[in-house]
């Protein structure tokens, strides 16, 4: 796990990898650094004419310096000009106790000659209800304007901000006092932290945008909570330059230097967006992108986020919306189109826990270049209403579950703007995007539709649809549980359609380390000669095409359900100093792999229909016990293996099947071994080893439906077992095996000699009672192996099934 640099977000490795390049791009652009090149004519008189001429003067602007900077405020009717003589390199500073621009009022912030950044510190909440402009010394719009206030920042409904670039943050009051103290001293380190976006944030810092912000160089908002209300417009890039020109009147033009024109909104709390964010390209270039990331929740409602390129052959920008907890998007439009040969952008809407989507439109198409991509990637995804994706691929992933509710449409077709993309008769204007859905559990409910087709006879290509459920649980010991499943009750209509479920449960304990540890514990007198192990793998995989499901593919339909179960263990006990020695191990494999097409389901494939269920089962458990030469009377070992696995592929009676060919197959591959060994060395009397295997596997492929197939039809059940072995061995006395094993442990003899003496004393007393003075003359080595196996493989075609085929039936 790794933290996201923007908000402390904890992301899974796979999730971070998928979005790494985009997030790194946002990281580089976080502190927007481009400047404005002044326009050809002064505009101060234009803003006055455009916004203030002929109006009764409203209340004066409440712009009050706090004395920490050499700031002067001059009011002339509805226009207030703010100048400062406090500079440090390219930075200029203003400090205010109040900064309020009232409705109908104009405030012009002037950058001193030679400066690029204008840093405005406000003790109270900064409020813009009128118009705020930033001006170079020439009188032209430009400059990087920073507002910092612990109490927050507001742009009211009538508020308009026209600057080169706007950065708003809400640092703590203590940090503000460090940046410029009461004596006017400036901390360069604190300035650097503010400009880089790393200042500590005030919990009371609320940022609310209800009006318009035009900043071609980019916009960055960082607060405890950020709200962009309905009707608000945040615009960067070339579109912002055009908006400023419109605001300031005819003849006003704006030029700027190279800049990405990005929009960043970062919050330590929640983010709510109901307005419009537009990050246009700069100078006819690619978009700088949009970043929205909250440490709590992100909510988009009626929002529009647009990172479309502005110039010919330019790329769309990235859009990343992330919530550390949850994210919700409804009635929202996300756009990042490429122009000409430029590529469409990458859009991600994700959260750490849950994402809920309700009626959103996503567009990452390109006019003539490569389409972009759309990704959703939380723990759990719920799609409540339709998602329209105009070209480009759409990927929905979740760590736990994806549910697509009834009446939801996910559509990746490219059609004319006013055409109905869901209609079979609507002509495509380009290739449809692919739809990919990945989660351990996927539920496509009745009435839901996934559409990536093109109309019949189209020159364009249909998009593929992939549903993939994978769950893997891997343990070093104990029981591994894996469950993966897909249920389709809705409609899938595309090119090639793949529905795949795979569960993998793996427990592998080849306990070399455990053996050494056991031996050392015994030498130290800590072991009791009793060692028991458990390994198991339970894997269940299911694909169900339910009653009412409708799958239509111009290409192939592949439906697979697979399970992998692996349980391996070596359990051993050495050098017991007690009279008895026991090693036992129990291993099991359980579960099913099932692919089912239910009665009432319909599948039509222009190519092949392949339905397969498969299992791969490996059980290898071994138990060994070794008693030394110092008086252990018996060495006993027990190994038990249990397997109960079912693999089935079925097309039920009443299903409607029409395909180029049909392959229905169920298979398993098995490898089973259960081994027990007991060695009682030297004075050992009894060596007993018991190995028990109980194996039950069933494989079935059943075709009960009528089938229309131009090619061959095959129904196959196959079970392949490479090994099914239950074995045991037991010895007593000075056998060769014992000498080999215990010779390797001679170095431990001295450490255990005192315990051996105590054990021999007990042995002598026992022998005296039996009438012997030199140990027992009777030695017993016994081993028992039991293997109970039932393995079935059945392939069947129902007697009343009607098969209309142009090929063979097997």
mmCIF file of C-alpha atoms in Angstrom, residues 117-309:
data_model
loop_
_atom_site.group_PDB
_atom_site.id
_atom_site.type_symbol
_atom_site.label_atom_id
_atom_site.label_comp_id
_atom_site.label_asym_id
_atom_site.label_seq_id
_atom_site.Cartn_x
_atom_site.Cartn_y
_atom_site.Cartn_z
ATOM 1 C CA UNK A 117 3.428 35.976 -7.994
ATOM 2 C CA UNK A 118 1.036 38.104 -5.949
ATOM 3 C CA UNK A 119 0.485 36.568 -2.500
ATOM 4 C CA UNK A 120 -2.551 37.853 -0.616
ATOM 5 C CA UNK A 121 -2.918 36.938 3.054
ATOM 6 C CA UNK A 122 -6.364 37.536 4.559
ATOM 7 C CA UNK A 123 -7.118 37.143 8.270
ATOM 8 C CA UNK A 124 -10.872 36.709 7.725
ATOM 9 C CA UNK A 125 -12.840 34.983 4.970
ATOM 10 C CA UNK A 126 -12.064 36.435 1.531
ATOM 11 C CA UNK A 127 -15.250 37.188 -0.395
ATOM 12 C CA UNK A 128 -15.696 38.068 -4.077
ATOM 13 C CA UNK A 129 -19.242 39.127 -4.955
ATOM 14 C CA UNK A 130 -18.212 41.605 -7.617
ATOM 15 C CA UNK A 131 -15.281 41.451 -10.052
ATOM 16 C CA UNK A 132 -11.652 40.792 -9.156
ATOM 17 C CA UNK A 133 -8.849 41.331 -11.680
ATOM 18 C CA UNK A 134 -5.088 40.960 -11.473
ATOM 19 C CA UNK A 135 -3.012 43.400 -13.531
ATOM 20 C CA UNK A 136 0.592 43.629 -14.563
ATOM 21 C CA UNK A 137 2.334 46.977 -14.294
ATOM 22 C CA UNK A 138 1.351 47.624 -17.920
ATOM 23 C CA UNK A 139 -2.295 47.443 -16.950
ATOM 24 C CA UNK A 140 -2.922 44.125 -18.680
ATOM 25 C CA UNK A 141 -4.402 41.004 -17.106
ATOM 26 C CA UNK A 142 -1.876 38.494 -15.776
ATOM 27 C CA UNK A 143 0.062 37.133 -12.854
ATOM 28 C CA UNK A 144 -0.121 34.217 -10.498
ATOM 29 C CA UNK A 145 -2.534 35.238 -7.758
ATOM 30 C CA UNK A 146 -2.491 33.443 -4.398
ATOM 31 C CA UNK A 147 -5.137 33.855 -1.710
ATOM 32 C CA UNK A 148 -4.486 32.392 1.740
ATOM 33 C CA UNK A 149 -7.078 32.627 4.501
ATOM 34 C CA UNK A 150 -7.694 30.378 7.533
ATOM 35 C CA UNK A 151 -11.404 31.217 7.292
ATOM 36 C CA UNK A 152 -11.823 30.289 3.638
ATOM 37 C CA UNK A 153 -12.656 31.862 0.300
ATOM 38 C CA UNK A 154 -15.989 32.613 -1.409
ATOM 39 C CA UNK A 155 -16.919 33.641 -4.936
ATOM 40 C CA UNK A 156 -20.589 34.610 -4.794
ATOM 41 C CA UNK A 157 -23.236 34.102 -7.462
ATOM 42 C CA UNK A 158 -22.431 37.458 -9.058
ATOM 43 C CA UNK A 159 -18.718 37.158 -8.445
ATOM 44 C CA UNK A 160 -16.198 37.020 -11.307
ATOM 45 C CA UNK A 161 -12.462 36.422 -10.960
ATOM 46 C CA UNK A 162 -10.200 37.282 -13.927
ATOM 47 C CA UNK A 163 -6.557 36.445 -13.223
ATOM 48 C CA UNK A 164 -3.631 34.817 -14.925
ATOM 49 C CA UNK A 165 -3.666 31.926 -12.526
ATOM 50 C CA UNK A 166 -5.514 31.447 -9.235
ATOM 51 C CA UNK A 167 -4.385 29.452 -6.219
ATOM 52 C CA UNK A 168 -6.508 29.442 -3.061
ATOM 53 C CA UNK A 169 -5.466 27.727 0.165
ATOM 54 C CA UNK A 170 -6.672 27.826 3.753
ATOM 55 C CA UNK A 171 -3.576 27.574 5.978
ATOM 56 C CA UNK A 172 -3.726 27.807 9.742
ATOM 57 C CA UNK A 173 -3.507 31.189 11.461
ATOM 58 C CA UNK A 174 -0.251 30.107 13.079
ATOM 59 C CA UNK A 175 1.267 29.421 9.696
ATOM 60 C CA UNK A 176 0.069 32.790 8.416
ATOM 61 C CA UNK A 177 1.874 34.472 11.322
ATOM 62 C CA UNK A 178 5.041 32.583 10.406
ATOM 63 C CA UNK A 179 4.827 33.654 6.781
ATOM 64 C CA UNK A 180 4.687 37.388 7.640
ATOM 65 C CA UNK A 181 4.981 38.284 11.299
ATOM 66 C CA UNK A 182 3.675 41.393 13.031
ATOM 67 C CA UNK A 183 6.897 43.218 12.245
ATOM 68 C CA UNK A 184 6.531 42.558 8.510
ATOM 69 C CA UNK A 185 9.313 39.960 8.396
ATOM 70 C CA UNK A 186 8.873 37.379 5.626
ATOM 71 C CA UNK A 187 9.828 33.719 6.052
ATOM 72 C CA UNK A 188 11.200 32.367 2.780
ATOM 73 C CA UNK A 189 10.648 28.777 3.967
ATOM 74 C CA UNK A 190 7.000 29.464 4.738
ATOM 75 C CA UNK A 191 6.571 31.145 1.363
ATOM 76 C CA UNK A 192 7.984 28.074 -0.348
ATOM 77 C CA UNK A 193 5.569 25.832 1.531
ATOM 78 C CA UNK A 194 2.614 27.990 0.543
ATOM 79 C CA UNK A 195 3.583 28.146 -3.125
ATOM 80 C CA UNK A 196 4.164 24.389 -3.294
ATOM 81 C CA UNK A 197 0.811 23.565 -1.702
ATOM 82 C CA UNK A 198 2.324 22.108 1.488
ATOM 83 C CA UNK A 199 1.110 24.603 4.090
ATOM 84 C CA UNK A 200 -0.826 23.108 7.067
ATOM 85 C CA UNK A 201 -4.543 23.555 6.479
ATOM 86 C CA UNK A 202 -7.094 25.084 8.837
ATOM 87 C CA UNK A 203 -10.084 22.872 9.728
ATOM 88 C CA UNK A 204 -12.294 25.959 9.296
ATOM 89 C CA UNK A 205 -11.062 26.682 5.770
ATOM 90 C CA UNK A 206 -14.136 26.340 3.572
ATOM 91 C CA UNK A 207 -13.952 27.255 -0.118
ATOM 92 C CA UNK A 208 -17.214 27.954 -1.947
ATOM 93 C CA UNK A 209 -17.524 28.901 -5.608
ATOM 94 C CA UNK A 210 -20.921 30.080 -6.829
ATOM 95 C CA UNK A 211 -19.783 32.478 -9.533
ATOM 96 C CA UNK A 212 -17.120 32.465 -12.250
ATOM 97 C CA UNK A 213 -13.369 31.993 -12.119
ATOM 98 C CA UNK A 214 -11.412 32.617 -15.337
ATOM 99 C CA UNK A 215 -7.717 31.779 -15.080
ATOM 100 C CA UNK A 216 -6.035 30.635 -18.288
ATOM 101 C CA UNK A 217 -2.897 29.582 -16.416
ATOM 102 C CA UNK A 218 -4.834 27.257 -14.129
ATOM 103 C CA UNK A 219 -6.863 27.038 -10.927
ATOM 104 C CA UNK A 220 -5.898 25.343 -7.649
ATOM 105 C CA UNK A 221 -8.229 25.173 -4.649
ATOM 106 C CA UNK A 222 -7.073 23.601 -1.385
ATOM 107 C CA UNK A 223 -9.306 23.661 1.671
ATOM 108 C CA UNK A 224 -10.876 21.717 4.502
ATOM 109 C CA UNK A 225 -14.003 21.480 2.376
ATOM 110 C CA UNK A 226 -14.632 22.657 -1.171
ATOM 111 C CA UNK A 227 -17.992 23.300 -2.813
ATOM 112 C CA UNK A 228 -18.633 24.296 -6.426
ATOM 113 C CA UNK A 229 -22.330 25.108 -6.634
ATOM 114 C CA UNK A 230 -24.690 24.724 -9.571
ATOM 115 C CA UNK A 231 -24.224 27.655 -11.935
ATOM 116 C CA UNK A 232 -20.572 28.096 -11.001
ATOM 117 C CA UNK A 233 -17.948 28.049 -13.767
ATOM 118 C CA UNK A 234 -14.239 27.388 -13.289
ATOM 119 C CA UNK A 235 -12.411 27.847 -16.570
ATOM 120 C CA UNK A 236 -8.728 27.591 -17.472
ATOM 121 C CA UNK A 237 -6.763 27.491 -20.712
ATOM 122 C CA UNK A 238 -7.791 29.200 -23.951
ATOM 123 C CA UNK A 239 -11.462 29.173 -22.980
ATOM 124 C CA UNK A 240 -10.643 31.279 -19.921
ATOM 125 C CA UNK A 241 -8.774 33.799 -22.051
ATOM 126 C CA UNK A 242 -11.806 34.085 -24.300
ATOM 127 C CA UNK A 243 -14.116 34.491 -21.303
ATOM 128 C CA UNK A 244 -11.969 37.291 -19.894
ATOM 129 C CA UNK A 245 -12.052 39.075 -23.218
ATOM 130 C CA UNK A 246 -15.844 38.835 -23.256
ATOM 131 C CA UNK A 247 -16.100 40.080 -19.682
ATOM 132 C CA UNK A 248 -13.892 43.078 -20.358
ATOM 133 C CA UNK A 249 -15.550 44.171 -23.581
ATOM 134 C CA UNK A 250 -14.787 44.291 -27.292
ATOM 135 C CA UNK A 251 -11.165 44.662 -28.292
ATOM 136 C CA UNK A 252 -9.783 43.138 -25.125
ATOM 137 C CA UNK A 253 -7.524 40.186 -25.870
ATOM 138 C CA UNK A 254 -5.377 38.088 -23.609
ATOM 139 C CA UNK A 255 -2.154 36.294 -24.389
ATOM 140 C CA UNK A 256 -0.274 33.975 -22.083
ATOM 141 C CA UNK A 257 2.956 32.067 -21.940
ATOM 142 C CA UNK A 258 3.240 28.279 -21.959
ATOM 143 C CA UNK A 259 1.069 26.639 -19.306
ATOM 144 C CA UNK A 260 -0.949 23.456 -18.869
ATOM 145 C CA UNK A 261 -4.033 25.302 -17.673
ATOM 146 C CA UNK A 262 -4.949 22.594 -15.132
ATOM 147 C CA UNK A 263 -7.669 22.709 -12.486
ATOM 148 C CA UNK A 264 -6.859 21.169 -9.097
ATOM 149 C CA UNK A 265 -9.320 20.848 -6.215
ATOM 150 C CA UNK A 266 -7.925 19.209 -3.076
ATOM 151 C CA UNK A 267 -9.693 18.855 0.256
ATOM 152 C CA UNK A 268 -8.918 17.347 3.643
ATOM 153 C CA UNK A 269 -12.682 16.827 4.007
ATOM 154 C CA UNK A 270 -15.441 16.578 1.401
ATOM 155 C CA UNK A 271 -15.777 18.000 -2.092
ATOM 156 C CA UNK A 272 -19.150 18.796 -3.667
ATOM 157 C CA UNK A 273 -19.339 19.848 -7.305
ATOM 158 C CA UNK A 274 -22.549 20.796 -9.072
ATOM 159 C CA UNK A 275 -21.071 23.390 -11.410
ATOM 160 C CA UNK A 276 -18.788 23.369 -14.427
ATOM 161 C CA UNK A 277 -15.020 22.825 -14.577
ATOM 162 C CA UNK A 278 -13.340 23.390 -17.918
ATOM 163 C CA UNK A 279 -9.603 22.911 -18.341
ATOM 164 C CA UNK A 280 -9.029 23.912 -21.922
ATOM 165 C CA UNK A 281 -5.695 23.632 -23.701
ATOM 166 C CA UNK A 282 -3.340 26.603 -23.801
ATOM 167 C CA UNK A 283 -2.260 28.205 -27.060
ATOM 168 C CA UNK A 284 -4.060 25.575 -29.091
ATOM 169 C CA UNK A 285 -2.343 22.753 -27.184
ATOM 170 C CA UNK A 286 -3.400 19.805 -25.092
ATOM 171 C CA UNK A 287 -5.502 20.216 -21.962
ATOM 172 C CA UNK A 288 -3.768 20.455 -18.606
ATOM 173 C CA UNK A 289 -6.358 18.192 -16.997
ATOM 174 C CA UNK A 290 -8.571 18.210 -13.916
ATOM 175 C CA UNK A 291 -7.763 16.774 -10.489
ATOM 176 C CA UNK A 292 -10.412 16.443 -7.758
ATOM 177 C CA UNK A 293 -9.334 14.555 -4.642
ATOM 178 C CA UNK A 294 -10.796 14.478 -1.121
ATOM 179 C CA UNK A 295 -9.718 12.749 2.058
ATOM 180 C CA UNK A 296 -13.385 12.020 2.776
ATOM 181 C CA UNK A 297 -16.094 11.920 0.088
ATOM 182 C CA UNK A 298 -16.471 13.378 -3.390
ATOM 183 C CA UNK A 299 -19.948 14.104 -4.715
ATOM 184 C CA UNK A 300 -20.684 15.182 -8.295
ATOM 185 C CA UNK A 301 -24.287 16.174 -8.932
ATOM 186 C CA UNK A 302 -25.242 17.872 -12.167
ATOM 187 C CA UNK A 303 -21.558 18.630 -12.703
ATOM 188 C CA UNK A 304 -19.647 18.955 -15.945
ATOM 189 C CA UNK A 305 -15.886 18.341 -16.018
ATOM 190 C CA UNK A 306 -14.326 19.040 -19.402
ATOM 191 C CA UNK A 307 -10.648 18.592 -20.290
ATOM 192 C CA UNK A 308 -11.044 18.644 -24.069
ATOM 193 C CA UNK A 309 -8.084 19.848 -26.104
#
